Coordinates of C-alpha atoms and ligand atoms in Angstrom, one line a residue:
M202 CA 70.5 65.1 95.5
I203 CA 69.1 67.2 98.3
E204 CA 66.2 69.3 97.1
T205 CA 67.4 72.9 96.8
A206 CA 65.7 76.1 98.4
E207 CA 62.7 77.3 96.5
R208 CA 64.5 80.6 96.3
L209 CA 67.2 79.0 94.1
K210 CA 64.7 78.1 91.5
T211 CA 64.0 81.7 90.9
V212 CA 67.4 82.4 89.4
Q213 CA 69.5 80.8 86.7
E214 CA 73.3 80.4 86.7
Y215 CA 74.8 83.9 85.6
Y216 CA 74.8 84.3 81.9
F217 CA 78.4 84.9 81.6
S218 CA 79.3 81.9 83.9
R219 CA 77.5 79.7 81.4
K220 CA 78.4 81.5 78.1
L221 CA 82.0 81.7 78.8
R222 CA 81.9 78.0 79.7
E223 CA 80.8 77.5 76.1
V224 CA 83.5 80.0 74.9
R225 CA 86.2 78.0 76.8
G226 CA 84.9 74.7 75.0
L227 CA 85.2 76.4 71.7
I228 CA 89.1 77.6 72.5
A229 CA 89.8 74.1 73.7
E230 CA 88.5 72.8 70.3
G231 CA 91.4 74.9 68.9
R232 CA 89.2 77.9 67.7
P233 CA 90.8 81.3 67.9
V234 CA 88.1 83.0 69.9
I235 CA 88.3 86.8 70.5
N236 CA 86.3 87.6 73.6
M237 CA 84.9 90.9 73.4
G238 CA 82.0 90.0 76.0
I239 CA 83.0 90.6 79.4
G240 CA 84.4 93.8 81.2
S241 CA 87.2 92.3 82.9
P242 CA 90.2 94.9 82.6
D243 CA 93.1 93.3 81.0
L244 CA 95.5 96.1 82.1
A245 CA 97.7 95.9 85.1
P246 CA 97.1 98.0 88.3
S247 CA 99.6 100.8 88.9
S248 CA 103.1 99.8 90.0
K249 CA 102.4 101.7 93.4
V250 CA 99.5 99.3 94.0
I251 CA 101.6 96.1 93.2
D252 CA 104.3 97.5 95.7
A253 CA 102.0 98.3 98.3
V254 CA 100.4 94.7 98.3
Q255 CA 103.9 93.1 98.1
N256 CA 105.2 95.2 101.0
A257 CA 102.2 94.5 103.1
I258 CA 102.4 90.8 102.9
L259 CA 105.5 90.9 105.1
E260 CA 103.8 93.2 107.8
D261 CA 103.1 91.9 111.2
G262 CA 99.3 90.8 111.5
A263 CA 98.9 90.8 107.8
H264 CA 97.6 87.5 107.8
Q265 CA 95.1 87.7 110.6
Y266 CA 91.4 88.4 110.3
Q267 CA 90.8 92.1 109.6
S268 CA 88.3 94.6 110.9
Y269 CA 84.7 94.1 109.5
Q270 CA 84.7 97.8 108.7
G271 CA 88.1 97.9 106.9
L272 CA 91.2 99.5 108.0
P273 CA 90.4 103.1 109.4
E274 CA 93.1 104.2 106.8
L275 CA 91.3 102.8 103.8
R276 CA 88.0 104.4 104.8
T277 CA 89.9 107.7 105.0
A278 CA 91.3 106.9 101.6
I279 CA 88.1 106.4 100.3
A280 CA 86.6 109.7 101.9
S281 CA 89.7 111.7 100.4
F282 CA 88.8 110.1 96.9
Y283 CA 85.3 111.1 97.1
K284 CA 86.1 114.6 98.2
N285 CA 88.8 115.1 95.6
S286 CA 86.8 113.5 92.9
F287 CA 83.2 114.7 93.4
G288 CA 83.5 117.3 96.2
V289 CA 81.4 114.9 98.5
Q290 CA 82.0 114.8 102.2
A291 CA 81.7 111.4 103.9
D292 CA 82.7 110.5 107.5
P293 CA 85.1 107.9 107.3
A294 CA 84.0 106.4 110.7
T295 CA 80.2 106.1 109.9
E296 CA 79.4 106.7 106.2
I297 CA 81.6 104.5 104.2
L298 CA 81.9 100.6 104.3
P299 CA 84.5 98.8 102.1
L300 CA 83.0 95.9 100.2
M301 CA 84.6 92.8 98.5
G302 CA 83.6 94.3 95.2
S303 CA 80.4 96.2 94.6
K304 CA 78.6 93.1 93.6
E305 CA 78.4 91.6 97.0
G306 CA 77.1 95.1 98.2
I307 CA 74.0 94.5 96.1
M308 CA 73.5 91.4 98.1
H309 CA 74.2 93.1 101.3
I310 CA 71.9 96.1 100.6
S311 CA 69.1 93.8 99.6
M312 CA 69.3 91.6 102.8
A313 CA 69.5 94.8 104.9
F314 CA 66.5 96.5 103.5
L315 CA 64.1 93.9 101.8
D316 CA 61.5 91.5 103.1
K317 CA 59.8 88.7 101.2
G318 CA 57.4 90.3 98.8
D319 CA 58.8 93.8 99.0
E320 CA 59.2 95.3 95.3
V321 CA 62.3 96.7 93.9
L322 CA 62.5 99.0 90.9
V323 CA 65.1 97.5 88.3
P324 CA 66.3 99.1 85.2
N325 CA 65.5 97.6 82.0
P326 CA 68.1 97.2 80.4
G327 CA 70.4 96.9 83.6
Y328 CA 73.0 94.9 85.2
P329 CA 71.4 91.3 85.8
T330 CA 72.5 91.1 89.4
Y331 CA 69.9 93.6 90.5
T332 CA 67.2 91.1 89.5
S333 CA 68.9 87.9 90.7
V334 CA 69.7 89.1 94.2
T335 CA 66.3 90.5 94.4
K336 CA 64.6 87.2 93.8
L337 CA 67.3 85.4 96.1
V338 CA 66.0 87.5 98.9
E339 CA 62.5 86.7 97.8
A340 CA 61.6 90.2 96.9
V341 CA 60.1 91.2 93.6
P342 CA 61.8 92.9 90.8
V343 CA 59.7 95.5 89.1
Y344 CA 61.3 96.6 85.7
Y345 CA 61.3 100.4 84.7
D346 CA 61.9 100.9 81.1
L347 CA 65.0 102.7 79.9
K348 CA 64.6 103.8 76.1
E349 CA 67.1 105.3 73.7
E350 CA 64.7 108.1 73.0
N351 CA 64.6 109.2 76.5
G352 CA 68.3 109.0 76.8
W353 CA 68.2 105.9 78.8
F354 CA 66.5 107.7 81.8
P355 CA 63.3 106.6 83.4
D356 CA 59.9 108.3 82.8
L357 CA 59.3 109.2 86.6
D358 CA 55.9 110.5 85.8
A359 CA 54.8 107.1 84.3
L360 CA 56.5 105.3 87.2
E361 CA 54.7 107.4 89.7
A362 CA 51.4 106.7 88.2
K363 CA 51.7 103.1 89.3
D364 CA 51.2 101.8 92.8
L365 CA 54.6 102.0 94.4
S366 CA 53.4 101.3 97.9
K367 CA 55.5 98.1 98.3
V368 CA 58.5 99.4 96.6
K369 CA 61.5 99.7 98.9
I370 CA 64.6 100.0 96.8
M371 CA 65.3 101.5 93.5
W372 CA 68.5 100.7 91.6
V373 CA 70.0 103.1 89.2
C374 CA 73.4 103.1 87.5
Y375 CA 74.8 106.2 86.1
P376 CA 77.0 106.2 84.1
H377 CA 74.6 103.4 83.0
M378 CA 75.9 100.0 82.0
P379 CA 75.3 98.7 79.3
T380 CA 74.3 101.7 77.4
G381 CA 77.0 104.2 78.4
A382 CA 74.4 107.0 79.2
S383 CA 75.2 109.8 81.8
A384 CA 72.5 111.4 84.0
T385 CA 72.7 115.1 84.4
K386 CA 72.7 116.7 88.0
E387 CA 69.2 117.8 87.3
Q388 CA 68.1 114.1 86.6
F389 CA 69.8 112.9 89.6
S390 CA 67.9 115.5 91.7
Q391 CA 64.6 114.2 90.1
L392 CA 65.4 110.7 91.0
I393 CA 66.1 111.6 94.5
A394 CA 62.9 113.8 94.9
F395 CA 60.8 110.9 93.3
A396 CA 62.5 108.4 95.7
K397 CA 61.8 110.6 98.7
R398 CA 58.1 111.2 97.8
N399 CA 57.7 107.5 97.6
N400 CA 59.9 106.5 100.5
I401 CA 62.3 104.5 98.4
L402 CA 65.9 103.7 99.1
L403 CA 67.7 104.9 96.0
V404 CA 70.9 103.2 95.2
N405 CA 73.2 104.5 92.5
D406 CA 75.7 101.9 91.3
N407 CA 78.7 103.9 90.0
P408 CA 81.7 101.7 88.9
Y409 CA 82.2 103.4 85.5
S410 CA 82.6 107.2 86.3
F411 CA 86.3 107.3 85.5
V412 CA 86.2 105.5 82.2
L413 CA 86.1 107.5 79.1
N414 CA 84.2 110.2 81.0
K415 CA 85.1 113.8 81.1
N416 CA 82.6 114.5 83.9
P417 CA 82.6 111.9 86.8
Q418 CA 79.8 112.6 89.0
S419 CA 78.4 111.0 92.4
I420 CA 74.5 111.2 93.2
L421 CA 75.8 112.3 96.7
E422 CA 76.9 115.5 95.3
I423 CA 73.1 116.4 95.3
E424 CA 72.0 118.3 98.6
G425 CA 70.3 116.1 100.9
A426 CA 71.1 112.9 98.9
K427 CA 72.3 110.9 101.8
E428 CA 68.9 111.0 103.6
N429 CA 67.5 108.3 101.1
C430 CA 70.5 107.4 98.9
L431 CA 73.3 105.0 98.9
E432 CA 76.1 104.8 96.2
L433 CA 78.2 101.8 95.4
N434 CA 81.5 102.3 93.8
S435 CA 84.4 100.0 92.8
L436 CA 88.1 99.7 92.2
S437 CA 87.5 97.0 89.4
K438 CA 87.4 99.2 86.4
T439 CA 89.0 102.4 87.5
F440 CA 92.0 100.9 88.9
N441 CA 92.3 97.6 86.9
M442 CA 91.6 95.7 90.1
A443 CA 88.5 93.4 89.2
G444 CA 90.0 90.2 90.6
W445 CA 91.2 91.9 93.8
R446 CA 87.4 92.4 94.9
V447 CA 87.3 95.9 96.2
G448 CA 84.5 98.3 96.2
F449 CA 82.8 100.3 98.7
V450 CA 79.3 101.8 99.8
L451 CA 78.7 105.5 101.1
G452 CA 75.6 106.6 102.7
S453 CA 74.1 108.0 105.9
P454 CA 75.4 106.3 109.3
E455 CA 72.1 104.7 109.8
H456 CA 72.0 103.0 106.4
I457 CA 75.8 102.1 106.5
S458 CA 75.3 100.5 109.9
A459 CA 72.2 98.4 108.7
I460 CA 74.5 97.1 105.7
L461 CA 77.4 96.4 108.2
K462 CA 75.0 94.4 110.4
V463 CA 74.4 92.0 107.4
K464 CA 78.0 92.0 106.2
S465 CA 79.8 91.5 109.6
N466 CA 77.6 88.1 109.7
M467 CA 78.9 87.2 106.3
D468 CA 82.7 87.5 106.1
S469 CA 85.6 88.3 108.6
G470 CA 87.3 91.3 106.9
M471 CA 89.2 91.9 103.6
F472 CA 92.9 90.7 103.2
Y473 CA 95.2 93.3 104.7
G474 CA 97.2 93.4 101.6
I475 CA 94.4 94.1 99.4
Q476 CA 93.3 97.0 101.6
K477 CA 96.8 98.4 101.6
G478 CA 96.9 98.0 97.7
A479 CA 93.3 99.5 97.4
I480 CA 94.6 102.7 99.5
A481 CA 97.5 103.2 97.0
A482 CA 95.0 103.1 94.1
L483 CA 92.8 105.5 95.6
Q484 CA 95.7 108.0 96.0
S485 CA 96.3 107.9 92.3
T486 CA 97.0 111.3 90.5
D487 CA 95.6 112.6 87.0
D488 CA 98.4 110.6 85.2
W489 CA 96.7 107.3 86.1
Y490 CA 93.4 108.1 84.7
N491 CA 94.9 109.8 81.7
S492 CA 97.0 106.8 80.8
L493 CA 94.1 104.5 81.3
N494 CA 91.7 106.6 79.1
D495 CA 94.4 106.9 76.4
V496 CA 94.3 103.2 76.0
Y497 CA 90.6 102.9 76.1
E498 CA 90.2 105.6 73.8
E499 CA 92.3 104.0 71.0
R500 CA 90.4 100.9 71.6
R501 CA 87.1 102.4 71.3
N502 CA 87.8 104.2 68.0
L503 CA 88.8 100.7 66.6
I504 CA 85.5 99.3 68.1
F505 CA 83.7 101.9 66.4
K506 CA 85.1 101.0 63.0
L507 CA 84.0 97.2 63.9
V508 CA 80.6 98.4 64.8
D509 CA 80.3 100.3 61.3
K510 CA 81.4 97.2 59.7
L511 CA 78.6 95.1 61.2
G512 CA 76.1 97.8 59.9
C513 CA 75.3 98.9 63.5
S514 CA 75.0 102.3 65.0
F515 CA 76.3 103.9 68.2
D516 CA 76.3 107.1 70.3
S517 CA 79.7 108.6 70.1
K518 CA 78.9 110.7 73.3
A519 CA 78.3 107.4 75.6
V520 CA 80.9 106.7 78.3
G521 CA 82.2 103.8 80.2
M522 CA 84.0 100.6 79.4
F523 CA 81.7 99.3 76.6
V524 CA 80.2 100.2 73.3
W525 CA 76.6 99.8 73.0
A526 CA 75.6 99.2 69.5
K527 CA 72.2 99.4 67.8
L528 CA 71.7 96.4 65.4
P529 CA 70.3 97.1 61.7
N530 CA 66.5 96.9 61.5
T531 CA 66.8 93.8 59.6
V532 CA 68.2 91.8 62.4
S533 CA 65.4 90.4 64.7
S534 CA 67.4 88.5 67.5
A535 CA 70.4 90.1 69.1
E536 CA 71.3 86.5 70.6
A537 CA 71.1 84.7 67.1
F538 CA 73.2 87.5 65.8
I539 CA 76.1 87.2 68.3
D540 CA 75.9 83.3 68.0
D541 CA 76.4 83.4 64.2
I542 CA 79.3 85.6 64.8
L543 CA 80.7 83.4 67.7
Y544 CA 80.4 80.1 65.6
D545 CA 81.2 81.9 62.1
K546 CA 83.9 84.4 63.1
N547 CA 85.0 83.1 66.5
I548 CA 84.3 86.5 68.1
F549 CA 82.1 86.7 71.3
I550 CA 79.9 89.8 71.7
T551 CA 77.5 90.3 74.5
P552 CA 73.9 90.2 73.4
G553 CA 71.8 93.3 74.7
T554 CA 69.0 91.0 76.0
I555 CA 70.9 89.6 78.9
F556 CA 70.5 93.2 80.4
G557 CA 66.7 92.9 79.9
S558 CA 63.9 92.9 77.1
N559 CA 64.7 96.5 76.1
G560 CA 68.3 95.2 75.3
E561 CA 66.8 93.4 72.3
G562 CA 68.1 95.0 69.0
Y563 CA 71.4 95.8 70.6
I564 CA 74.8 94.2 71.3
R565 CA 77.7 95.3 73.9
F566 CA 81.4 95.3 73.2
S567 CA 83.8 95.3 75.9
L568 CA 86.9 97.6 75.7
C569 CA 89.0 95.2 77.7
V570 CA 90.5 93.6 74.5
T571 CA 93.8 94.6 72.9
K572 CA 94.0 96.9 69.8
E573 CA 95.8 94.1 67.9
K574 CA 92.9 91.6 68.8
I575 CA 90.3 94.3 67.8
K576 CA 92.1 95.0 64.6
E577 CA 92.2 91.1 64.0
A578 CA 88.2 91.0 64.8
I579 CA 87.8 93.7 62.2
D580 CA 89.8 91.7 59.4
R581 CA 87.6 88.6 60.1
F582 CA 84.7 90.5 58.5
Ligands
LIG125 N1 77.7 97.1 88.6 C1 77.7 97.0 87.6 C2 76.9 97.8 86.7 C3 78.8 96.2 86.8 O1 78.9 96.3 85.4 C4 79.5 95.5 87.6 C5 80.7 94.6 87.0 O2 80.6 94.3 85.8 C6 79.5 95.6 88.9 C7 78.5 96.3 89.7 C8 80.3 94.7 89.8 O3 81.5 95.2 90.0 P1 82.5 94.8 91.0 O4 83.8 94.3 90.5 O5 82.9 95.9 92.0 O6 81.7 93.7 91.9

């Protein structure tokens, strides 16, 4: 074996990649495992989306390399989606870049703006990819605490009291994954002002706005936000298209062109059919969001019952595609708790600790499980 790069030694295989291998092993042994771990939508995209991709594959040029910036028509559809959803204006020519999922955007942004040794503010708890990508580009994650008692919002005064001179990027994610907390407009403004004072690029990762959320928001709604903010968004959860790999980033022309410099050296455009399907999805009407949320609401009510049965508590005002549940004080390890349930009841739940040390004492349930399966899980206790 050839010695790997030093940077690879700073990261581990992604938790779900390892744990789901274990879960598959249990299923292969014949165990009836119910997977409540991962947020991979099990529902289908709309029929308009399926029609669009089917028709597209027969069009001339459909199988050629595509533009690095995506079809102009896709960027226009993204601009209209942001205008209609949030009242945010973005120039499709210069302020929008389609991505193959927002996860790859985390890498592109980091490659575009971080040098070795730069520091990155990462939420604890938060999406693990912010940390691993930071390490892969040889920058340094600096965790900021999110605590239930502060509504999972950072203490910006405490942060500002630290030396932030090496910090280049701050990752935020509202609505927040895994907790489902929302930020108010006032809090977005505070974050932007904090980042401006400290010369930090603020990135809001926003894939959950449209799931069980009555008040979808974009950080770019705040006046002047584009000067130092980027926003990532994704079709994965909103339109049940996780496996398609479509997302996008919005920001100032200068920031977007820096990201394009990286991206255009890494891939050669998104498949035409996927872009056509994405355009159809972005043009969805209220019926789409209502029917999606009806299903998730029914499932969430059942998960609340399961959570009660496990002696856990939850915030009924939380939004998004997960239920974040607080374990009883008698439980000292979330990982031991979920492993007991996995081996004993054949139910896989995510331990809060994979999102950071502040996730200890919590577990996360995905709503991407049919109501029949959730009822079966309840019956197993
Ligand atoms: N950001 C957060 C907070 C997520 O939870 C996820 C996926 O689970 C992603 C980004 C990645 O989404 P995508 O499918 O667009 O790459």
